[in-house]
Coordinates of C-alpha atoms in Angstrom, one line a residue:
M10 CA 1.4 5.6 -24.7
P11 CA 1.3 8.9 -22.8
D12 CA 4.7 10.3 -21.6
F13 CA 4.7 10.0 -17.8
T14 CA 7.5 12.5 -17.7
A15 CA 4.9 15.2 -18.5
L16 CA 3.1 14.4 -15.2
P17 CA 3.7 16.6 -12.1
W18 CA 5.8 15.2 -9.3
L19 CA 3.9 13.3 -6.6
K20 CA 6.3 14.8 -4.0
P21 CA 7.6 18.0 -5.5
D22 CA 9.3 19.1 -2.2
R23 CA 11.3 15.8 -2.0
V24 CA 12.3 16.0 -5.7
A25 CA 13.5 19.5 -5.2
K26 CA 15.7 18.4 -2.3
L27 CA 17.0 15.4 -4.3
D28 CA 17.9 17.6 -7.3
A29 CA 19.6 20.1 -5.0
A30 CA 21.6 17.4 -3.4
L31 CA 22.6 15.8 -6.7
A32 CA 23.8 19.2 -8.0
E33 CA 25.9 19.8 -4.8
R34 CA 27.7 16.5 -4.3
I35 CA 28.0 12.8 -5.2
L36 CA 25.2 11.0 -3.3
I37 CA 25.8 7.8 -1.5
I38 CA 23.5 4.8 -1.9
D39 CA 23.6 2.0 0.7
G40 CA 25.3 -1.4 0.5
A41 CA 24.3 -5.0 0.5
M42 CA 21.2 -6.1 2.4
G43 CA 21.9 -9.9 1.9
T44 CA 25.4 -9.6 3.2
M45 CA 24.3 -8.0 6.4
I46 CA 21.4 -10.5 6.9
Q47 CA 23.9 -13.3 6.6
R48 CA 25.7 -12.0 9.6
H49 CA 22.7 -12.9 11.7
A50 CA 22.9 -16.6 10.7
L51 CA 19.1 -16.9 10.9
D52 CA 17.5 -20.4 10.8
E53 CA 14.2 -21.5 9.4
A54 CA 12.3 -20.5 12.6
A55 CA 13.7 -17.0 12.5
Y56 CA 12.6 -16.5 8.9
R57 CA 9.1 -17.8 9.7
G58 CA 8.6 -15.7 12.8
E59 CA 5.4 -16.0 14.8
R60 CA 3.2 -15.3 11.8
F61 CA 4.5 -18.3 9.8
R62 CA 5.5 -20.5 12.7
H63 CA 3.1 -23.3 11.8
G64 CA 4.1 -23.2 8.1
L65 CA 1.2 -21.1 6.8
D66 CA 0.3 -17.4 7.0
A67 CA -1.6 -16.9 10.2
L68 CA -3.3 -13.9 8.8
Q69 CA -4.8 -15.8 5.9
S70 CA -7.6 -18.3 6.0
Q71 CA -5.8 -20.6 3.5
P72 CA -2.1 -21.8 3.7
P73 CA 0.1 -20.1 1.1
C74 CA 1.0 -23.5 -0.4
G75 CA -2.6 -24.3 -1.0
H76 CA -2.3 -27.6 1.0
E77 CA -4.6 -28.1 4.0
G78 CA -3.9 -29.9 7.2
H79 CA -0.1 -29.9 7.5
A80 CA 2.8 -27.7 8.3
H81 CA 5.7 -26.8 6.1
G82 CA 8.3 -29.5 5.8
E83 CA 5.7 -32.2 5.3
G84 CA 5.9 -32.4 1.5
C85 CA 4.7 -29.0 0.5
G86 CA 8.2 -27.6 -0.2
C87 CA 7.4 -24.2 1.4
D88 CA 10.5 -23.7 3.5
L89 CA 11.0 -20.0 4.0
K90 CA 14.7 -19.7 4.9
G91 CA 16.5 -17.5 2.4
N92 CA 13.5 -15.4 1.7
N93 CA 15.2 -12.2 2.8
D94 CA 12.3 -9.9 1.9
L95 CA 10.0 -11.8 4.3
L96 CA 12.1 -10.6 7.2
T97 CA 10.5 -7.2 6.7
L98 CA 7.4 -8.8 8.2
T99 CA 8.9 -11.4 10.6
Q100 CA 12.1 -9.7 11.8
P101 CA 11.5 -6.0 11.1
Q102 CA 14.0 -4.8 13.7
I103 CA 16.9 -6.6 11.9
I104 CA 16.0 -4.9 8.7
A105 CA 15.6 -1.5 10.4
D106 CA 18.9 -1.9 12.1
I107 CA 20.6 -2.6 8.7
H108 CA 19.0 0.4 7.2
T109 CA 20.1 2.6 10.1
S110 CA 23.6 1.2 10.0
Y111 CA 23.9 2.4 6.4
L112 CA 22.4 5.7 7.2
E113 CA 24.9 6.2 10.0
A114 CA 27.7 5.3 7.6
G115 CA 26.7 8.2 5.4
A116 CA 24.1 6.8 2.9
D117 CA 21.8 9.4 1.4
L118 CA 19.7 6.8 -0.5
I119 CA 18.3 3.7 1.3
E120 CA 17.0 0.8 -0.8
T121 CA 13.9 -1.0 0.4
N122 CA 14.2 -4.7 1.2
T123 CA 12.0 -5.6 -1.7
F124 CA 14.4 -7.1 -4.3
N125 CA 12.3 -10.2 -4.5
S126 CA 8.9 -8.8 -3.5
T127 CA 7.0 -9.6 -6.7
T128 CA 4.5 -12.4 -7.2
L129 CA 6.9 -14.1 -9.6
S130 CA 9.8 -14.2 -7.2
Q131 CA 7.7 -14.9 -4.1
A132 CA 6.2 -17.9 -6.0
D133 CA 9.4 -19.7 -5.2
Y134 CA 8.2 -19.7 -1.6
K135 CA 4.4 -20.1 -2.3
L136 CA 3.9 -16.6 -0.9
E137 CA 2.6 -14.7 -4.0
H138 CA -0.2 -13.2 -1.9
L139 CA 2.4 -11.2 0.1
A140 CA 3.8 -9.2 -2.8
R141 CA 2.0 -5.9 -2.3
E142 CA 2.3 -6.1 1.5
L143 CA 6.0 -6.7 1.3
N144 CA 6.5 -3.6 -0.8
F145 CA 4.3 -1.5 1.3
E146 CA 5.9 -2.5 4.6
G147 CA 9.4 -2.5 3.1
A148 CA 8.9 1.1 2.0
Q149 CA 7.3 2.1 5.3
L150 CA 10.2 0.6 7.3
A151 CA 12.9 2.3 5.2
R152 CA 10.8 5.6 5.4
A153 CA 10.8 5.4 9.2
C154 CA 14.6 4.9 9.4
C155 CA 15.3 7.7 7.0
D156 CA 13.0 10.1 8.7
A157 CA 14.6 9.3 12.1
I158 CA 18.1 10.2 10.8
E159 CA 16.9 13.1 8.8
A160 CA 15.3 14.6 11.9
Q161 CA 18.7 14.7 13.5
T162 CA 20.3 16.4 10.4
P163 CA 17.5 18.2 8.6
D164 CA 20.1 19.9 6.3
K165 CA 20.9 16.5 4.8
P166 CA 17.8 14.7 3.5
R167 CA 17.7 10.9 3.2
F168 CA 15.7 9.3 0.4
V169 CA 13.8 6.0 0.2
V170 CA 14.5 4.1 -3.0
G171 CA 11.7 1.6 -3.8
I172 CA 13.4 -1.4 -5.3
L173 CA 11.9 -3.4 -8.2
G174 CA 14.2 -6.4 -8.7
P175 CA 14.7 -8.4 -11.9
T176 CA 12.5 -11.3 -10.7
S177 CA 13.7 -14.9 -10.9
R178 CA 12.6 -15.2 -14.5
T179 CA 13.7 -13.8 -17.9
A180 CA 11.5 -12.8 -20.8
S181 CA 14.2 -12.9 -23.4
I182 CA 16.0 -16.3 -22.8
S183 CA 14.7 -19.8 -22.5
P184 CA 15.5 -21.6 -19.3
D185 CA 15.4 -24.9 -21.2
V186 CA 18.4 -25.5 -23.4
N187 CA 16.5 -28.1 -25.4
N188 CA 13.7 -25.6 -26.2
P189 CA 15.1 -22.2 -27.1
G190 CA 11.6 -20.8 -27.9
F191 CA 10.2 -21.5 -24.4
R192 CA 9.8 -18.6 -22.0
A193 CA 9.1 -19.0 -18.3
T194 CA 7.2 -15.7 -18.2
S195 CA 5.8 -13.0 -20.5
F196 CA 5.8 -9.3 -20.8
E197 CA 2.2 -9.1 -19.6
E198 CA 2.9 -11.3 -16.5
L199 CA 6.0 -9.2 -15.6
A200 CA 4.1 -6.0 -16.0
A201 CA 1.3 -7.1 -13.8
A202 CA 3.7 -8.2 -11.1
Y203 CA 5.6 -4.9 -11.3
R204 CA 2.4 -2.8 -11.2
E205 CA 1.4 -4.4 -7.9
A206 CA 4.9 -3.9 -6.4
T207 CA 5.0 -0.3 -7.5
E208 CA 1.7 0.5 -5.9
G209 CA 2.9 -0.9 -2.6
L210 CA 6.2 1.0 -2.8
I211 CA 4.4 4.3 -3.5
D212 CA 1.8 3.9 -0.8
G213 CA 4.5 2.9 1.7
G214 CA 6.4 6.2 1.2
A215 CA 9.1 5.6 -1.4
D216 CA 10.7 8.8 -2.8
I217 CA 12.2 7.1 -5.8
I218 CA 11.4 4.0 -7.8
M219 CA 14.5 2.0 -9.0
V220 CA 14.5 -0.9 -11.5
E221 CA 17.6 -2.6 -10.3
T222 CA 20.1 -5.4 -11.3
V223 CA 18.6 -5.6 -14.8
F224 CA 20.1 -8.6 -16.6
D225 CA 17.3 -8.8 -19.2
T226 CA 16.3 -5.5 -20.8
L227 CA 12.9 -6.9 -21.7
N228 CA 12.2 -7.4 -18.0
A229 CA 13.2 -3.8 -17.4
K230 CA 10.9 -2.6 -20.2
A231 CA 8.0 -4.4 -18.6
A232 CA 8.9 -2.7 -15.3
V233 CA 9.1 0.7 -16.8
F234 CA 5.8 0.0 -18.6
A235 CA 4.2 -0.9 -15.3
V236 CA 5.6 2.1 -13.5
D237 CA 4.3 4.3 -16.3
E238 CA 0.8 2.8 -15.9
V239 CA 0.8 3.4 -12.2
F240 CA 2.0 7.0 -12.6
Q241 CA -0.7 7.7 -15.2
Q242 CA -3.4 6.2 -13.0
R243 CA -2.3 8.5 -10.1
G244 CA -1.8 11.5 -12.3
A245 CA 1.7 12.1 -10.7
R246 CA 5.1 10.5 -10.7
L247 CA 8.2 9.8 -8.7
P248 CA 11.8 9.9 -10.0
L249 CA 12.8 6.7 -11.8
M250 CA 16.2 5.1 -11.5
I251 CA 17.4 2.2 -13.6
S252 CA 20.5 0.1 -12.9
G253 CA 21.7 -2.8 -15.0
T254 CA 24.2 -5.5 -14.4
I255 CA 27.1 -6.6 -16.6
T256 CA 27.1 -10.3 -15.9
D257 CA 30.7 -11.1 -16.7
R258 CA 33.9 -9.7 -18.2
S259 CA 32.4 -10.0 -21.7
G260 CA 30.9 -6.5 -20.9
R261 CA 27.3 -7.5 -21.7
T262 CA 24.1 -8.1 -19.8
L263 CA 22.7 -11.6 -19.7
S264 CA 20.4 -10.7 -22.6
G265 CA 23.5 -9.6 -24.6
Q266 CA 23.6 -5.8 -24.5
T267 CA 26.6 -3.6 -24.0
A268 CA 26.2 -0.7 -21.6
E269 CA 25.6 1.7 -24.5
A270 CA 22.9 -0.5 -26.0
F271 CA 21.3 -0.8 -22.5
W272 CA 21.0 3.0 -22.2
Y273 CA 19.5 3.5 -25.7
S274 CA 17.0 0.7 -25.1
L275 CA 15.7 2.5 -22.0
A276 CA 16.4 6.1 -22.8
H277 CA 12.7 6.6 -23.7
S278 CA 11.8 6.3 -20.0
R279 CA 13.9 9.4 -19.2
P280 CA 15.3 8.1 -15.9
H281 CA 16.5 10.4 -13.2
A282 CA 19.6 8.2 -13.1
I283 CA 21.0 5.3 -15.1
G284 CA 23.7 3.0 -13.7
L285 CA 25.3 -0.4 -13.1
N286 CA 25.4 -2.6 -10.1
C287 CA 26.3 -6.1 -8.9
A288 CA 28.1 -8.9 -10.8
L289 CA 31.5 -7.2 -11.1
G290 CA 33.8 -5.4 -8.7
A291 CA 34.6 -1.7 -9.2
K292 CA 37.7 -2.2 -11.2
D293 CA 36.0 -4.4 -13.8
L294 CA 33.0 -2.1 -13.9
R295 CA 34.9 1.1 -14.6
A296 CA 34.9 0.9 -18.5
H297 CA 31.2 0.3 -18.6
V298 CA 30.3 3.1 -16.2
D299 CA 32.6 5.3 -18.3
I300 CA 30.5 4.5 -21.4
L301 CA 27.2 5.4 -19.6
A302 CA 28.7 8.7 -18.5
Q303 CA 29.6 9.5 -22.1
V304 CA 26.2 8.7 -23.6
A305 CA 23.5 9.3 -21.0
P306 CA 22.3 12.9 -20.5
T307 CA 21.2 12.1 -17.0
H308 CA 22.7 11.2 -13.6
V309 CA 25.0 8.1 -13.5
S310 CA 25.2 5.7 -10.7
A311 CA 27.4 2.8 -9.7
H312 CA 27.2 0.3 -6.9
P313 CA 29.5 -2.6 -7.6
N314 CA 30.3 -5.7 -5.6
A315 CA 33.2 -5.8 -3.2
G316 CA 35.2 -7.5 -5.9
L317 CA 34.6 -10.9 -7.6
P318 CA 33.4 -13.7 -5.4
N319 CA 36.1 -16.0 -4.0
A320 CA 36.0 -19.8 -4.0
F321 CA 33.7 -19.8 -1.0
G322 CA 31.2 -17.3 -2.4
G323 CA 32.5 -14.5 -0.3
Y324 CA 33.9 -11.1 -1.2
D325 CA 37.4 -10.1 -0.3
E326 CA 37.7 -6.4 -1.3
T327 CA 38.3 -4.3 1.7
P328 CA 36.5 -1.0 2.3
E329 CA 39.8 0.9 1.7
E330 CA 40.4 -0.9 -1.6
M331 CA 37.0 -0.4 -2.9
A332 CA 36.8 3.2 -1.8
G333 CA 40.2 3.9 -3.5
T334 CA 38.9 2.5 -6.8
L335 CA 35.6 4.4 -6.7
R336 CA 37.5 7.6 -5.8
E337 CA 39.2 7.3 -9.2
F338 CA 35.7 7.0 -10.8
A339 CA 34.7 10.2 -9.1
E340 CA 37.9 12.0 -10.0
A341 CA 37.4 11.1 -13.6
G342 CA 34.0 12.8 -13.5
L343 CA 31.9 9.6 -13.9
L344 CA 29.6 9.6 -10.9
N345 CA 26.5 11.3 -9.5
I346 CA 25.5 8.4 -7.2
V347 CA 27.8 5.7 -5.7
G348 CA 27.6 2.8 -3.2
G349 CA 27.9 -0.9 -3.0
C350 CA 26.2 -4.2 -3.8
C351 CA 27.1 -7.8 -2.9
G352 CA 29.7 -8.2 -0.2
T353 CA 29.6 -4.5 0.9
T354 CA 28.9 -3.4 4.5
P355 CA 28.4 -0.2 6.4
E356 CA 32.2 -0.1 6.7
H357 CA 32.5 -0.1 2.9
I358 CA 29.9 2.6 2.5
A359 CA 31.6 4.8 5.2
A360 CA 34.9 4.5 3.4
I361 CA 33.3 5.3 0.0
A362 CA 31.5 8.3 1.4
Q363 CA 34.7 9.7 2.8
A364 CA 36.6 9.0 -0.4
V365 CA 34.3 11.0 -2.6
S366 CA 33.2 13.7 -0.2
A367 CA 35.4 16.4 -1.6
I368 CA 34.9 15.5 -5.3
P369 CA 32.3 17.4 -7.3
P370 CA 29.6 15.3 -9.0
R371 CA 29.6 14.5 -12.7
A372 CA 28.2 17.5 -14.6
L373 CA 25.3 16.6 -16.8
P374 CA 25.8 17.3 -20.5
S375 CA 23.4 20.2 -20.4
Q376 CA 25.3 21.7 -17.6
T377 CA 28.6 21.3 -19.4
T378 CA 27.2 23.0 -22.5
E379 CA 25.8 25.9 -20.4
A380 CA 29.2 26.3 -18.6
A381 CA 31.1 26.4 -22.0
A382 CA 28.7 29.0 -23.3

């Protein structure tokens, strides 16, 4: 396969600004979208909005569930509550306000509300047909929010990170304990879903593509393959970021890889940044980020949870506690990009931004060599 890193940048001016910012300071990525959405306590009607008020897509001639003559809740199993990505279409002001709150807290990088915007994940809601639209509109919404803040502070660019989530399926592990050879998806199916999502993110105005919360490296390989194909078709590329998740204190991803193995499995994609997010709190993530910082000749990112979930599924780590821990990461020279995942809020991001503001970013290995020479 051709090497997409040989392609020119699709947005050379934006990449130049990104690289200049990365060389100057530790960049801040935003915090949790889901945590902020939960604060609104939205009901089924709020998730549906006017477009889906009658249980089907008012802009489509056929209902998304494929059942004629009835509304949701009458046996089709198409309830939409919990489909946070759908809020980009039905409650865009809520999503815009969340993006803006993170920007005002100091975020340089804003993630699109597209974590589940693939045909595979939207199939859980019978809304596969929305995949490209969700990515396009998600990127456009984040773009508008970033542009509005950047216009006020043109010396500090803000970047839209188009998110490709892991999907609700895994290509390496059987979901059926009685049939270990079974797979709920395939590489080809994943790649097709990621191609469609990537097209939407690019057309919507993303500056960066990020394969996030990777629990199965084969899923991530399918995403990288799809992104590569899209870049090749367009004859130009965007920066690629990849972020895995260590699923528990064993120090491995769900598909069994250590942080080091994770890097070497995806190093061929030459990402602009490699990192870890979710699953663990900052303290438990430290050793694994340290490993990435040692082996990866590219930028390193970390956006952990606000500690481990409590008995009620909430997160207890305060902004001050989390910022203090991540400041230690920065002081140890481990970080180029930092932020938060589950349980984090604009208050967490503001505290983290303040904590690392005076600390220089991790020097890339090539920079370290040049300095020594």
